[in-house]
Rosetta silent file (secondary structure, phi, psi, omega in degrees, C-alpha in Angstrom):
SEQUENCE: XXXXXXXXXXXXXXXXXXXXXXXXXXXXXXXXXXXXXXXXXXXXXXXXXXXXXXXXXXXXXXXXXXXXXXXXXXXXXXXXXXXXXXXXXXXXXXXXXXXXXXXXXXXXXXXXXXXXXXXXXXXXXXXXXXXXXXXXXXXXXXXXXXXXXXXXXXXXXXXXX
SCORE:     score description
SCORE:     0.000 S_00000001
   1 L     0.000  -22.173 -145.450  143.218  130.116  113.546 S_00000001
   2 L  -114.474   27.471   46.021  145.709  129.350  115.974 S_00000001
   3 L    73.409 -110.127 -176.150  142.916  130.349  118.667 S_00000001
   4 L   -88.326   -6.114  175.594  140.942  128.571  118.257 S_00000001
   5 L   -99.677   25.452 -178.151  143.211  125.034  118.255 S_00000001
   6 L   -98.394  -17.571  159.477  144.361  126.325  121.422 S_00000001
   7 L   -47.047  -62.475 -135.661  140.651  125.795  121.977 S_00000001
   8 H   -83.841  -15.918  173.106  140.264  122.796  120.269 S_00000001
   9 H  -136.790   46.176  160.990  142.936  121.425  122.776 S_00000001
  10 H   -85.544  -97.141 -159.837  141.658  122.368  126.275 S_00000001
  11 H   -36.853  -84.723 -153.234  138.731  120.315  124.970 S_00000001
  12 H   -22.619  -86.691 -166.258  140.556  117.022  123.551 S_00000001
  13 H   -21.372  -54.778  164.319  142.157  117.368  127.224 S_00000001
  14 H   -55.211  -51.618 -170.088  139.322  117.732  129.318 S_00000001
  15 H   -32.733  -65.143 -173.194  137.396  115.469  127.350 S_00000001
  16 H   -36.566  -49.019   43.701  139.566  112.830  127.704 S_00000001
  17 H    98.754  -73.150  174.760  139.390  113.663  131.262 S_00000001
  18 H   -77.646  -15.452  159.190  135.892  113.179  130.926 S_00000001
  19 H  -112.284    8.457  152.125  135.234  110.298  129.749 S_00000001
  20 L  -105.590   32.543  165.404  137.065  108.205  131.980 S_00000001
  21 L  -138.290    9.444  124.300  134.979  109.460  134.518 S_00000001
  22 L   -47.804  -59.906 -150.579  131.822  109.004  132.556 S_00000001
  23 L   -76.917  -38.413  178.254  133.006  105.113  132.418 S_00000001
  24 L   -80.017   20.006 -166.597  133.102  105.769  136.482 S_00000001
  25 L    79.542  -30.175  140.886  129.815  107.012  136.241 S_00000001
  26 L   -78.735   84.647 -153.360  130.341  110.139  137.348 S_00000001
  27 L  -118.406   34.584  165.012  130.803  112.477  133.937 S_00000001
  28 L   -46.867  130.432  174.738  128.833  116.229  135.823 S_00000001
  29 L   -22.309  169.314 -147.105  128.669  118.942  134.079 S_00000001
  30 E  -177.563  113.901 -154.806  131.875  120.756  134.295 S_00000001
  31 E  -113.682  130.115 -174.372  133.340  124.306  133.267 S_00000001
  32 E  -160.132  115.073  177.937  137.558  124.545  132.322 S_00000001
  33 L  -114.172 -168.909  171.279  138.441  127.745  131.282 S_00000001
  34 L  -156.257   78.074 -174.352  141.701  130.095  130.475 S_00000001
  35 L   -78.261 -171.472 -137.144  142.122  133.396  131.037 S_00000001
  36 L   -90.031  132.940  173.460  144.097  135.623  129.043 S_00000001
  37 L   115.591  -53.291 -142.327  147.583  135.682  130.489 S_00000001
  38 L   -41.229  172.345  147.056  146.484  132.584  132.540 S_00000001
  39 L  -143.807   11.119  159.047  148.621  129.133  131.906 S_00000001
  40 L   -61.800   72.750  170.410  145.906  127.402  134.201 S_00000001
  41 L   -45.435  156.319  172.580  143.404  125.803  133.922 S_00000001
  42 L  -149.230  109.017  116.303  140.627  126.308  136.463 S_00000001
  43 L   -26.089  161.981 -149.222  137.688  123.855  136.713 S_00000001
  44 L  -168.478  140.329  130.170  134.199  124.973  138.183 S_00000001
  45 L  -122.312  138.592  179.718  131.442  122.168  138.706 S_00000001
  46 L   -98.424   36.692  162.918  128.472  123.452  137.535 S_00000001
  47 L   -83.202   74.061 -149.281  126.442  121.174  139.689 S_00000001
  48 L  -129.949  133.537  162.842  125.214  124.085  142.149 S_00000001
  49 L   -28.758    8.414 -167.004  121.385  124.372  144.100 S_00000001
  50 L  -118.436  165.501 -151.723  120.365  127.442  142.205 S_00000001
  51 L   -61.416    5.955 -102.970  117.240  127.746  140.057 S_00000001
  52 L  -130.812  151.145 -127.923  119.763  128.972  137.163 S_00000001
  53 L  -131.405  143.698  176.246  120.387  125.828  135.000 S_00000001
  54 H   -25.256  -67.777 -136.138  123.778  123.358  134.820 S_00000001
  55 H   -80.133  -31.602  161.687  125.101  124.901  131.155 S_00000001
  56 H   -39.901  -72.107  172.082  123.677  128.776  132.570 S_00000001
  57 H   -28.451  -79.726  163.125  125.676  128.962  134.893 S_00000001
  58 H   -38.533   -6.489 -174.968  128.587  128.088  133.122 S_00000001
  59 H   -94.486  -34.617 -156.758  127.983  129.822  130.375 S_00000001
  60 H  -107.550  -12.815  157.430  127.463  133.235  132.048 S_00000001
  61 H   -37.316  -64.523  -68.508  130.864  132.020  134.224 S_00000001
  62 H  -159.522  -60.462 -163.640  132.493  131.812  131.612 S_00000001
  63 H  -114.543   -6.752  161.120  131.893  135.870  130.396 S_00000001
  64 H   -54.871  -68.779  137.185  131.792  137.110  134.144 S_00000001
  65 L   -22.965  -11.262  169.665  135.612  135.375  134.260 S_00000001
  66 L    49.027   83.433 -170.373  136.704  137.347  131.171 S_00000001
  67 L   -72.215  109.925  108.230  137.148  133.836  129.880 S_00000001
  68 L     5.411  -79.929 -173.775  140.485  132.981  126.962 S_00000001
  69 L   162.535  137.268 -168.810  138.661  130.014  126.095 S_00000001
  70 L  -143.310 -177.772  137.304  137.238  126.780  128.046 S_00000001
  71 E  -161.684 -153.412 -171.727  134.956  124.866  127.809 S_00000001
  72 E  -118.621  128.641 -162.709  131.661  122.931  129.333 S_00000001
  73 E  -129.126  132.946 -163.913  131.489  118.864  129.204 S_00000001
  74 L  -116.674 -155.170 -177.760  127.889  118.082  129.923 S_00000001
  75 L  -129.694   45.729 -170.741  126.801  114.071  130.243 S_00000001
  76 L  -111.052 -153.940  171.001  123.200  113.740  127.511 S_00000001
  77 E  -118.214  126.335 -164.197  122.145  112.565  124.023 S_00000001
  78 E  -105.488  127.586  175.865  122.697  112.782  120.417 S_00000001
  79 E   -92.932  144.610 -178.565  120.332  111.254  117.876 S_00000001
  80 L   -80.108  170.372  159.512  121.075  109.421  114.697 S_00000001
  81 L   -65.907  -43.900 -176.779  119.483  110.306  111.399 S_00000001
  82 L   -66.722  100.441  104.633  117.269  106.981  111.785 S_00000001
  83 L    75.014  -15.095  171.898  115.694  108.156  114.949 S_00000001
  84 L  -115.019  135.610  173.139  118.248  106.354  117.633 S_00000001
  85 E  -108.952  166.720 -175.245  119.977  107.616  120.692 S_00000001
  86 E  -131.060  144.238  129.100  123.389  107.279  122.488 S_00000001
  87 E    -7.443  131.921  137.152  124.740  107.879  125.261 S_00000001
  88 L  -173.554  150.336  155.989  127.386  111.739  124.673 S_00000001
  89 E  -102.842  160.385 -164.051  129.269  113.785  126.454 S_00000001
  90 E  -146.827  119.916 -176.097  128.872  116.608  124.498 S_00000001
  91 E  -133.811  133.904  176.061  131.330  119.944  124.856 S_00000001
  92 E   -89.080  142.841  178.945  130.518  123.252  123.868 S_00000001
  93 E  -172.356  144.024 -148.430  133.893  124.917  123.611 S_00000001
  94 L  -134.739 -177.866 -165.150  134.462  128.677  122.686 S_00000001
  95 L  -163.475   76.007 -138.876  136.937  130.971  122.043 S_00000001
  96 L  -115.083  -13.906  118.302  136.953  134.395  122.966 S_00000001
  97 L    48.473  -64.477 -145.099  140.706  135.741  123.206 S_00000001
  98 L  -112.615  -12.045 -146.413  141.169  136.715  119.241 S_00000001
  99 L   138.081  -26.868   93.370  137.647  136.759  118.225 S_00000001
 100 L   163.553  100.261  123.239  135.152  135.172  118.903 S_00000001
 101 L    -8.751   62.321  172.652  134.724  131.411  118.321 S_00000001
 102 L  -146.683  168.522  162.749  133.027  127.990  118.946 S_00000001
 103 E  -124.194 -163.993 -157.859  132.138  124.534  118.317 S_00000001
 104 E  -150.323  159.654 -160.628  130.451  121.516  119.439 S_00000001
 105 E  -162.371   70.411 -168.817  132.125  118.192  120.457 S_00000001
 106 E   -80.796  154.060 -173.463  129.999  115.098  120.870 S_00000001
 107 E  -147.846   62.531  174.480  131.653  111.879  122.180 S_00000001
 108 L   -40.605  137.182 -176.919  129.118  109.512  121.728 S_00000001
 109 L  -164.801  164.971 -161.482  129.563  106.256  124.118 S_00000001
 110 L  -129.543  112.546  179.919  128.282  103.280  125.209 S_00000001
 111 L     9.296  157.838   97.040  127.818  102.248  128.993 S_00000001
 112 L   -44.176  139.502 -159.179  128.834   99.581  131.214 S_00000001
 113 E  -161.766  147.729 -152.385  126.378   97.087  131.585 S_00000001
 114 L   -81.232  -18.289  163.322  126.517   93.568  132.885 S_00000001
 115 L   -83.905  -14.876 -159.292  126.665   91.588  128.748 S_00000001
 116 E  -140.671  129.028  146.263  129.275   95.031  127.453 S_00000001
 117 L   -78.981  150.644 -178.319  132.600   97.630  128.657 S_00000001
 118 L   -31.974  163.540  163.264  132.520  100.964  129.221 S_00000001
 119 L  -171.749  148.818  144.987  133.219  101.426  124.599 S_00000001
 120 L  -149.878   80.820 -146.453  133.390  104.460  122.798 S_00000001
 121 L    -9.684  172.055  156.131  132.273  105.765  118.940 S_00000001
 122 L   -32.585  132.784 -176.602  133.632  107.787  116.938 S_00000001
 123 L   -99.913  143.491  159.790  134.234  111.372  117.712 S_00000001
 124 E  -151.696  139.014 -151.805  132.664  114.566  116.193 S_00000001
 125 E  -103.635  148.893  175.180  133.498  118.046  116.191 S_00000001
 126 E  -133.293  157.414  151.500  131.070  120.780  114.303 S_00000001
 127 E   -96.513  177.548 -167.927  131.113  123.971  113.903 S_00000001
 128 L   -70.553    7.944  168.914  128.058  126.183  114.533 S_00000001
 129 L  -124.256   29.852  153.719  126.149  125.273  111.491 S_00000001
 130 L    87.360   18.538  147.056  126.774  121.152  111.962 S_00000001
 131 L   -47.800  146.270  152.420  129.838  121.600  109.628 S_00000001
 132 L   -59.727  153.342  132.500  133.332  119.101  110.370 S_00000001
 133 L   -69.893 -174.376 -150.434  135.712  121.253  111.359 S_00000001
 134 L   -85.195  151.801 -164.807  138.455  122.356  109.836 S_00000001
 135 H   -43.761  -72.180  155.243  141.485  119.285  109.786 S_00000001
 136 H    16.803  -93.140  174.169  143.592  122.131  111.728 S_00000001
 137 H   -66.021  -42.595  159.568  141.526  122.177  114.743 S_00000001
 138 H   -25.615  -70.043  173.011  140.694  118.283  114.659 S_00000001
 139 H   -94.385   38.793  138.768  144.011  117.739  115.270 S_00000001
 140 H   -91.219  -31.659 -177.382  144.676  120.070  118.406 S_00000001
 141 H   -82.877  -24.024  179.587  141.889  118.494  119.890 S_00000001
 142 L   -94.795   38.449  172.440  143.364  115.227  119.151 S_00000001
 143 L  -103.422  -33.305 -121.654  146.716  116.697  120.766 S_00000001
 144 L  -110.732   17.939  178.955  145.289  118.261  123.106 S_00000001
 145 L  -127.418   18.669  100.980  143.997  114.691  124.177 S_00000001
 146 L     6.829  -57.961 -152.339  147.131  113.453  124.586 S_00000001
 147 L   -77.454  -90.985 -135.139  148.341  116.262  127.176 S_00000001
 148 L   -73.913  119.654  176.478  147.251  113.694  130.017 S_00000001
 149 L  -100.376   19.410 -155.911  148.823  110.432  129.458 S_00000001
 150 L   -97.949  -64.126 -169.381  146.643  108.654  131.577 S_00000001
 151 H   -49.642  -55.991  170.985  143.363  109.863  129.981 S_00000001
 152 H   -42.833  -71.862  171.937  144.563  110.221  126.653 S_00000001
 153 H   -21.299  -53.233 -154.739  145.646  106.191  127.010 S_00000001
 154 H  -118.561   11.502  142.174  142.129  105.156  127.867 S_00000001
 155 H   -32.483  -74.634  176.192  140.524  107.195  125.449 S_00000001
 156 H   -59.940  -64.750 -147.867  141.893  105.296  122.797 S_00000001
 157 H   -47.857  -36.806  165.445  142.232  101.951  124.937 S_00000001
 158 L  -124.698   66.499 -173.222  137.970  102.402  124.471 S_00000001
 159 L   -64.262  163.896  113.982  137.367  102.858  121.017 S_00000001
 160 L   -52.714  -70.476 -155.299  134.719  101.147  119.302 S_00000001
 161 L    90.211    0.000    0.000  135.620   99.768  115.994 S_00000001
């Protein structure tokens, strides 16, 4: 569980940055990872001109670089039970170091328009069975959003009620 919390913290930090970037119109897919024993996060822009999709490229890169924990963040859409579609930042969170684990983060948002400001709806964190993650994972994710004061504050200021 402790390692999943570390992965959740990394995801929180990276998602907070991505929220700021998407509000500015630029949140291309990226990979953030730590290798075993590393203390610094490596960021990789996944936009590349090859035939492989950016997400497949990022997933493969995690394996090649022997990541201990990683998160891939990209801009996409999600739908609700009523069939509505929302723009969303999506994060695939992985923990490899002590037993594989994974969960997904979805951050639906309202893009800036002439009539509305940018805003973020509620966070969704789900395990691989589409069930809510355990409270400790959510808490670690939220703690991660506060690691960078500016990005974390931006996320909190733009949350919609």
